[in-house]
GROMACS .gro file of C-alpha atoms in nm:
model
  301
    1MET     CA    1  -1.650   2.970   2.359
    2ALA     CA    2  -1.455   2.646   2.389
    3ARG     CA    3  -1.132   2.655   2.587
    4LEU     CA    4  -0.823   2.643   2.368
    5ASP     CA    5  -0.600   2.360   2.484
    6THR     CA    6  -0.249   2.440   2.363
    7ASN     CA    7  -0.076   2.159   2.552
    8ARG     CA    8  -0.198   1.855   2.358
    9SER     CA    9   0.099   1.839   2.124
   10GLY     CA   10   0.332   1.853   2.424
   11GLU     CA   11   0.144   1.568   2.588
   12MET     CA   12   0.170   1.369   2.268
   13GLU     CA   13   0.546   1.426   2.243
   14VAL     CA   14   0.605   1.312   2.600
   15PHE     CA   15   0.376   1.009   2.559
   16VAL     CA   16   0.549   0.906   2.234
   17ARG     CA   17   0.890   0.936   2.399
   18VAL     CA   18   0.778   0.721   2.694
   19VAL     CA   19   0.668   0.448   2.450
   20GLU     CA   20   0.985   0.468   2.242
   21ARG     CA   21   1.222   0.488   2.540
   22GLY     CA   22   1.036   0.219   2.733
   23GLY     CA   23   0.977   0.406   3.056
   24PHE     CA   24   0.917   0.730   3.245
   25SER     CA   25   1.276   0.778   3.363
   26ALA     CA   26   1.438   0.759   3.021
   27ALA     CA   27   1.177   0.991   2.870
   28ALA     CA   28   1.218   1.234   3.161
   29LYS     CA   29   1.589   1.273   3.084
   30ASP     CA   30   1.512   1.368   2.724
   31PHE     CA   31   1.280   1.648   2.836
   32ASN     CA   32   1.479   1.755   3.146
   33MET     CA   33   1.184   1.655   3.364
   34THR     CA   34   1.153   1.432   3.668
   35PRO     CA   35   1.010   1.080   3.628
   36SER     CA   36   0.733   1.182   3.866
   37ALA     CA   37   0.636   1.477   3.643
   38VAL     CA   38   0.626   1.254   3.335
   39SER     CA   39   0.416   0.996   3.519
   40LYS     CA   40   0.170   1.264   3.631
   41LEU     CA   41   0.149   1.404   3.276
   42VAL     CA   42   0.065   1.060   3.136
   43GLY     CA   43  -0.189   1.013   3.415
   44ARG     CA   44  -0.361   1.341   3.324
   45LEU     CA   45  -0.363   1.234   2.960
   46GLU     CA   46  -0.526   0.903   3.051
   47ASP     CA   47  -0.786   1.087   3.259
   48ARG     CA   48  -0.867   1.324   2.974
   49LEU     CA   49  -0.895   1.037   2.723
   50SER     CA   50  -1.080   0.813   2.972
   51ALA     CA   51  -0.850   0.531   2.858
   52ARG     CA   52  -0.562   0.338   3.010
   53LEU     CA   53  -0.256   0.382   2.787
   54PHE     CA   54  -0.011   0.172   2.989
   55ASN     CA   55  -0.028  -0.131   3.215
   56ARG     CA   56   0.215  -0.059   3.498
   57SER     CA   57   0.403  -0.295   3.725
   58THR     CA   58   0.710  -0.256   3.945
   59ARG     CA   59   0.931  -0.397   3.667
   60ARG     CA   60   0.765  -0.325   3.334
   61LEU     CA   61   0.562  -0.065   3.152
   62LEU     CA   62   0.343  -0.221   2.881
   63VAL     CA   63   0.149  -0.030   2.619
   64THR     CA   64  -0.220  -0.122   2.604
   65VAL     CA   65  -0.415  -0.171   2.281
   66GLU     CA   66  -0.561   0.178   2.326
   67GLY     CA   67  -0.215   0.313   2.398
   68GLN     CA   68  -0.073   0.160   2.081
   69ARG     CA   69  -0.350   0.315   1.872
   70TYR     CA   70  -0.293   0.654   2.033
   71TYR     CA   71   0.083   0.618   1.976
   72ASP     CA   72   0.039   0.537   1.606
   73ARG     CA   73  -0.184   0.839   1.549
   74SER     CA   74   0.038   1.065   1.762
   75VAL     CA   75   0.350   0.980   1.560
   76ARG     CA   76   0.168   1.069   1.239
   77ILE     CA   77   0.019   1.390   1.381
   78LEU     CA   78   0.351   1.513   1.522
   79ALA     CA   79   0.524   1.446   1.188
   80ASP     CA   80   0.252   1.636   1.002
   81MET     CA   81   0.281   1.926   1.246
   82ARG     CA   82   0.656   1.950   1.189
   83GLU     CA   83   0.611   1.948   0.813
   84ALA     CA   84   0.332   2.205   0.833
   85GLU     CA   85   0.561   2.440   1.026
   86GLU     CA   86   0.844   2.388   0.779
   87GLU     CA   87   0.613   2.443   0.484
   88ALA     CA   88   0.480   2.764   0.638
   89ALA     CA   89   0.840   2.881   0.671
   90ASN     CA   90   0.910   2.790   0.307
   91ILE     CA   91   1.184   2.548   0.405
   92VAL     CA   92   1.001   2.220   0.351
   93GLN     CA   93   1.195   1.942   0.181
   94PRO     CA   94   1.070   1.586   0.132
   95LYS     CA   95   1.219   1.387   0.417
   96GLY     CA   96   1.145   1.118   0.668
   97LYS     CA   97   1.025   0.759   0.639
   98LEU     CA   98   0.773   0.686   0.364
   99ARG     CA   99   0.584   0.358   0.397
  100VAL     CA  100   0.443   0.228   0.069
  101SER     CA  101   0.231  -0.082   0.010
  102VAL     CA  102   0.212  -0.186  -0.355
  103ASN     CA  103   0.066  -0.486  -0.537
  104MET     CA  104   0.291  -0.748  -0.691
  105PRO     CA  105   0.290  -0.661  -1.064
  106VAL     CA  106   0.328  -0.285  -1.021
  107GLY     CA  107   0.570  -0.323  -0.732
  108LEU     CA  108   0.808  -0.578  -0.882
  109HIS     CA  109   0.800  -0.463  -1.242
  110ARG     CA  110   0.744  -0.087  -1.219
  111ILE     CA  111   0.812   0.063  -0.873
  112LEU     CA  112   1.118  -0.125  -0.744
  113PRO     CA  113   1.326  -0.067  -1.061
  114LEU     CA  114   1.273   0.309  -1.011
  115VAL     CA  115   1.388   0.317  -0.646
  116PRO     CA  116   1.747   0.429  -0.726
  117GLU     CA  117   1.617   0.721  -0.931
  118PHE     CA  118   1.381   0.828  -0.653
  119GLN     CA  119   1.661   0.800  -0.396
  120THR     CA  120   1.880   1.025  -0.608
  121LEU     CA  121   1.605   1.287  -0.638
  122TYR     CA  122   1.501   1.271  -0.272
  123PRO     CA  123   1.798   1.156  -0.062
  124ASN     CA  124   1.629   1.254   0.265
  125VAL     CA  125   1.331   1.023   0.214
  126ASP     CA  126   1.369   0.674   0.361
  127LEU     CA  127   1.159   0.427   0.161
  128ASP     CA  128   0.989   0.136   0.337
  129ILE     CA  129   0.819  -0.064   0.059
  130THR     CA  130   0.602  -0.372   0.106
  131VAL     CA  131   0.511  -0.566  -0.210
  132SER     CA  132   0.198  -0.775  -0.164
  133ASP     CA  133  -0.141  -0.831  -0.326
  134LYS     CA  134  -0.297  -0.819   0.021
  135VAL     CA  135  -0.519  -0.513   0.067
  136VAL     CA  136  -0.380  -0.334   0.370
  137ASP     CA  137  -0.549  -0.100   0.614
  138LEU     CA  138  -0.341   0.216   0.597
  139TYR     CA  139  -0.423   0.307   0.957
  140GLU     CA  140  -0.339  -0.033   1.103
  141GLU     CA  141  -0.027  -0.087   0.892
  142ARG     CA  142   0.090   0.275   0.941
  143ALA     CA  143   0.136   0.299   0.564
  144ASP     CA  144   0.149   0.638   0.392
  145ILE     CA  145   0.050   0.518   0.045
  146ALA     CA  146  -0.107   0.203  -0.098
  147ILE     CA  147  -0.110   0.131  -0.470
  148ARG     CA  148  -0.415  -0.073  -0.569
  149SER     CA  149  -0.562  -0.213  -0.887
  150GLY     CA  150  -0.926  -0.242  -0.985
  151PRO     CA  151  -1.236  -0.063  -0.854
  152LEU     CA  152  -1.183   0.126  -0.529
  153GLN     CA  153  -1.385   0.046  -0.221
  154SER     CA  154  -1.575   0.333  -0.060
  155SER     CA  155  -1.356   0.479   0.214
  156GLY     CA  156  -1.230   0.803   0.362
  157LEU     CA  157  -0.904   0.772   0.170
  158ILE     CA  158  -0.787   1.006  -0.105
  159ALA     CA  159  -0.703   0.849  -0.442
  160ARG     CA  160  -0.492   0.958  -0.738
  161LYS     CA  161  -0.509   0.760  -1.060
  162LEU     CA  162  -0.172   0.641  -1.186
  163GLY     CA  163  -0.304   0.492  -1.508
  164GLU     CA  164  -0.473   0.190  -1.665
  165CYS     CA  165  -0.328  -0.146  -1.762
  166ARG     CA  166  -0.451  -0.370  -2.041
  167MET     CA  167  -0.524  -0.730  -1.944
  168VAL     CA  168  -0.427  -1.024  -2.167
  169ILE     CA  169  -0.466  -1.404  -2.168
  170ALA     CA  170  -0.146  -1.605  -2.208
  171ALA     CA  171   0.016  -1.945  -2.170
  172ALA     CA  172   0.355  -2.106  -2.221
  173PRO     CA  173   0.433  -2.278  -2.555
  174GLY     CA  174   0.492  -2.606  -2.372
  175TYR     CA  175   0.145  -2.600  -2.220
  176LEU     CA  176  -0.012  -2.522  -2.558
  177GLU     CA  177   0.178  -2.807  -2.728
  178ARG     CA  178   0.035  -3.052  -2.473
  179ASN     CA  179  -0.318  -2.915  -2.455
  180GLY     CA  180  -0.382  -2.730  -2.780
  181VAL     CA  181  -0.433  -2.361  -2.858
  182PRO     CA  182  -0.780  -2.227  -2.769
  183GLN     CA  183  -0.947  -2.056  -3.066
  184SER     CA  184  -1.272  -1.949  -2.901
  185ILE     CA  185  -1.401  -1.848  -2.561
  186GLU     CA  186  -1.575  -2.185  -2.529
  187ASP     CA  187  -1.241  -2.359  -2.581
  188LEU     CA  188  -1.107  -2.200  -2.262
  189ASN     CA  189  -1.343  -2.413  -2.054
  190GLU     CA  190  -1.138  -2.718  -2.156
  191HIS     CA  191  -0.815  -2.573  -2.018
  192VAL     CA  192  -0.651  -2.512  -1.682
  193LEU     CA  193  -0.728  -2.148  -1.602
  194ILE     CA  194  -0.514  -2.014  -1.318
  195GLY     CA  195  -0.727  -1.828  -1.061
  196TYR     CA  196  -0.673  -1.647  -0.732
  197ASN     CA  197  -0.754  -1.739  -0.375
  198PHE     CA  198  -0.752  -1.394  -0.212
  199PRO     CA  199  -1.042  -1.156  -0.140
  200ARG     CA  200  -1.125  -0.881  -0.392
  201ALA     CA  201  -0.972  -1.080  -0.677
  202ILE     CA  202  -1.162  -1.038  -1.004
  203SER     CA  203  -1.288  -1.393  -1.041
  204GLU     CA  204  -1.441  -1.387  -1.391
  205TRP     CA  205  -1.253  -1.323  -1.714
  206PRO     CA  206  -1.453  -1.090  -1.947
  207PHE     CA  207  -1.448  -1.114  -2.327
  208ASP     CA  208  -1.610  -0.920  -2.609
  209VAL     CA  209  -1.784  -1.158  -2.850
  210ASN     CA  210  -1.952  -0.966  -3.132
  211GLY     CA  211  -2.025  -0.673  -2.903
  212GLU     CA  212  -2.159  -0.891  -2.622
  213ILE     CA  213  -1.962  -0.933  -2.298
  214LYS     CA  214  -1.918  -1.297  -2.206
  215THR     CA  215  -1.729  -1.426  -1.906
  216VAL     CA  216  -1.532  -1.737  -1.821
  217MET     CA  217  -1.477  -1.851  -1.463
  218PRO     CA  218  -1.135  -2.002  -1.381
  219GLY     CA  219  -1.175  -2.347  -1.229
  220GLY     CA  220  -1.046  -2.462  -0.894
  221LYS     CA  221  -0.766  -2.681  -1.030
  222THR     CA  222  -0.496  -2.418  -0.973
  223CYS     CA  223  -0.537  -2.107  -0.756
  224VAL     CA  224  -0.260  -1.881  -0.625
  225GLY     CA  225  -0.230  -1.591  -0.384
  226ASP     CA  226  -0.086  -1.320  -0.607
  227ALA     CA  227  -0.029  -1.222  -0.969
  228GLU     CA  228   0.345  -1.295  -0.967
  229SER     CA  229   0.276  -1.651  -0.854
  230ALA     CA  230   0.025  -1.686  -1.136
  231ARG     CA  231   0.292  -1.571  -1.382
  232MET     CA  232   0.542  -1.825  -1.248
  233VAL     CA  233   0.291  -2.112  -1.278
  234ALA     CA  234   0.210  -2.007  -1.635
  235LEU     CA  235   0.579  -1.985  -1.728
  236ALA     CA  236   0.626  -2.337  -1.593
  237GLY     CA  237   0.350  -2.461  -1.822
  238GLY     CA  238   0.087  -2.500  -1.551
  239GLY     CA  239  -0.203  -2.336  -1.731
  240ILE     CA  240  -0.350  -2.024  -1.888
  241VAL     CA  241  -0.332  -1.694  -1.701
  242ARG     CA  242  -0.489  -1.347  -1.722
  243LEU     CA  243  -0.241  -1.075  -1.634
  244ALA     CA  244  -0.156  -0.713  -1.709
  245ALA     CA  245   0.017  -0.672  -2.045
  246PHE     CA  246   0.308  -0.481  -1.890
  247HIS     CA  247   0.353  -0.760  -1.634
  248ILE     CA  248   0.436  -1.025  -1.896
  249ARG     CA  249   0.562  -0.809  -2.185
  250GLU     CA  250   0.920  -0.932  -2.151
  251ASP     CA  251   0.798  -1.294  -2.130
  252VAL     CA  252   0.593  -1.250  -2.446
  253ASN     CA  253   0.877  -1.078  -2.631
  254ALA     CA  254   1.112  -1.360  -2.529
  255GLY     CA  255   0.865  -1.626  -2.646
  256ALA     CA  256   0.821  -1.767  -2.295
  257LEU     CA  257   0.448  -1.684  -2.304
  258LYS     CA  258   0.205  -1.654  -2.594
  259VAL     CA  259  -0.095  -1.418  -2.592
  260LEU     CA  260  -0.422  -1.602  -2.667
  261VAL     CA  261  -0.772  -1.513  -2.797
  262ASP     CA  262  -0.674  -1.147  -2.805
  263GLN     CA  263  -0.936  -1.082  -3.074
  264PHE     CA  264  -1.194  -1.112  -2.794
  265ASN     CA  265  -1.018  -0.866  -2.562
  266THR     CA  266  -1.264  -0.611  -2.424
  267GLY     CA  267  -1.001  -0.337  -2.441
  268ILE     CA  268  -1.119  -0.214  -2.102
  269GLY     CA  269  -0.819  -0.137  -1.883
  270VAL     CA  270  -0.786  -0.202  -1.511
  271GLU     CA  271  -0.735   0.123  -1.323
  272ILE     CA  272  -0.438   0.163  -1.089
  273HIS     CA  273  -0.470   0.413  -0.805
  274ALA     CA  274  -0.248   0.540  -0.528
  275VAL     CA  275  -0.453   0.591  -0.212
  276TYR     CA  276  -0.347   0.777   0.098
  277ILE     CA  277  -0.479   0.932   0.417
  278GLY     CA  278  -0.545   1.302   0.398
  279GLN     CA  279  -0.766   1.583   0.282
  280GLY     CA  280  -0.661   1.634  -0.078
  281GLY     CA  281  -0.395   1.901  -0.120
  282ASN     CA  282  -0.274   1.910   0.241
  283MET     CA  283  -0.031   1.619   0.247
  284PRO     CA  284   0.325   1.563   0.372
  285ALA     CA  285   0.595   1.664   0.125
  286ARG     CA  286   0.737   1.311   0.112
  287VAL     CA  287   0.395   1.172   0.010
  288ARG     CA  288   0.343   1.440  -0.256
  289ALA     CA  289   0.692   1.381  -0.396
  290PHE     CA  290   0.637   1.006  -0.432
  291LEU     CA  291   0.292   1.045  -0.589
  292ASP     CA  292   0.416   1.300  -0.843
  293PHE     CA  293   0.716   1.080  -0.920
  294CYS     CA  294   0.495   0.774  -0.983
  295ILE     CA  295   0.254   0.965  -1.207
  296GLU     CA  296   0.545   1.092  -1.414
  297ARG     CA  297   0.763   0.781  -1.429
  298VAL     CA  298   0.551   0.466  -1.385
  299ASP     CA  299   0.447   0.322  -1.723
  300LEU     CA  300   0.144   0.093  -1.696
  301THR     CA  301   0.078   0.045  -2.068
   0.00000   0.00000   0.00000
């Protein structure tokens, strides 16, 4: 029978405090220990892990790459342990810092406007939101949730579907006055089609022509790094863009953009998922609260 090691969480807490306080002496005061005892504890931890967690000198204590990784995981594990204990005692309330990474269209036009409502419902949750079309690594970025569009890559992450968004082709009236209004899919090849320059971008534009799917490839004349930049270029009259209908609905209603060749729209929506680290139902209360809130309140139509 394997030996039950009940001291690992204590080691983690001391190690985390050493990192956050910047030294053995400061951490020792927090735990009413001697600096020598803290140093020995960290040494035993390094021996057990067979990894150096700190580079020591007479003046400085520097965290190694392995130490930083262990710190990141330890912070998450200790937070989950606290919430598990609270949940078992039926006193759990969503609280703590929640790091969210969300793509540009959903973030700017759907998530950020709802932040005040979420803050009112969950005043003990501190939101840390990054809006970017860059696909982040949840482990490396220490993010709790990432909201992503399109097909999901195979990974160990858990995903919850938030909805689907309809994609449309559009351009500004000024651009169309100068270059003409495309009437067919073939006409699009004569226009400036705004593309993307980041990995995982859907490069081809699909269309349904008499039941057959045909695609058009945006040229290299204008490429941008995110969907909001594509919208801004289109609004300025720089070309034709393919974006989520909800993303440009206000622009279309205001006449700033005009939807084109919609009779050839495939009608196939792009799925939006929230992905997170975990094992399904066992998740921190702050993560569950945010996911449930998004499913209920975020409109992607």
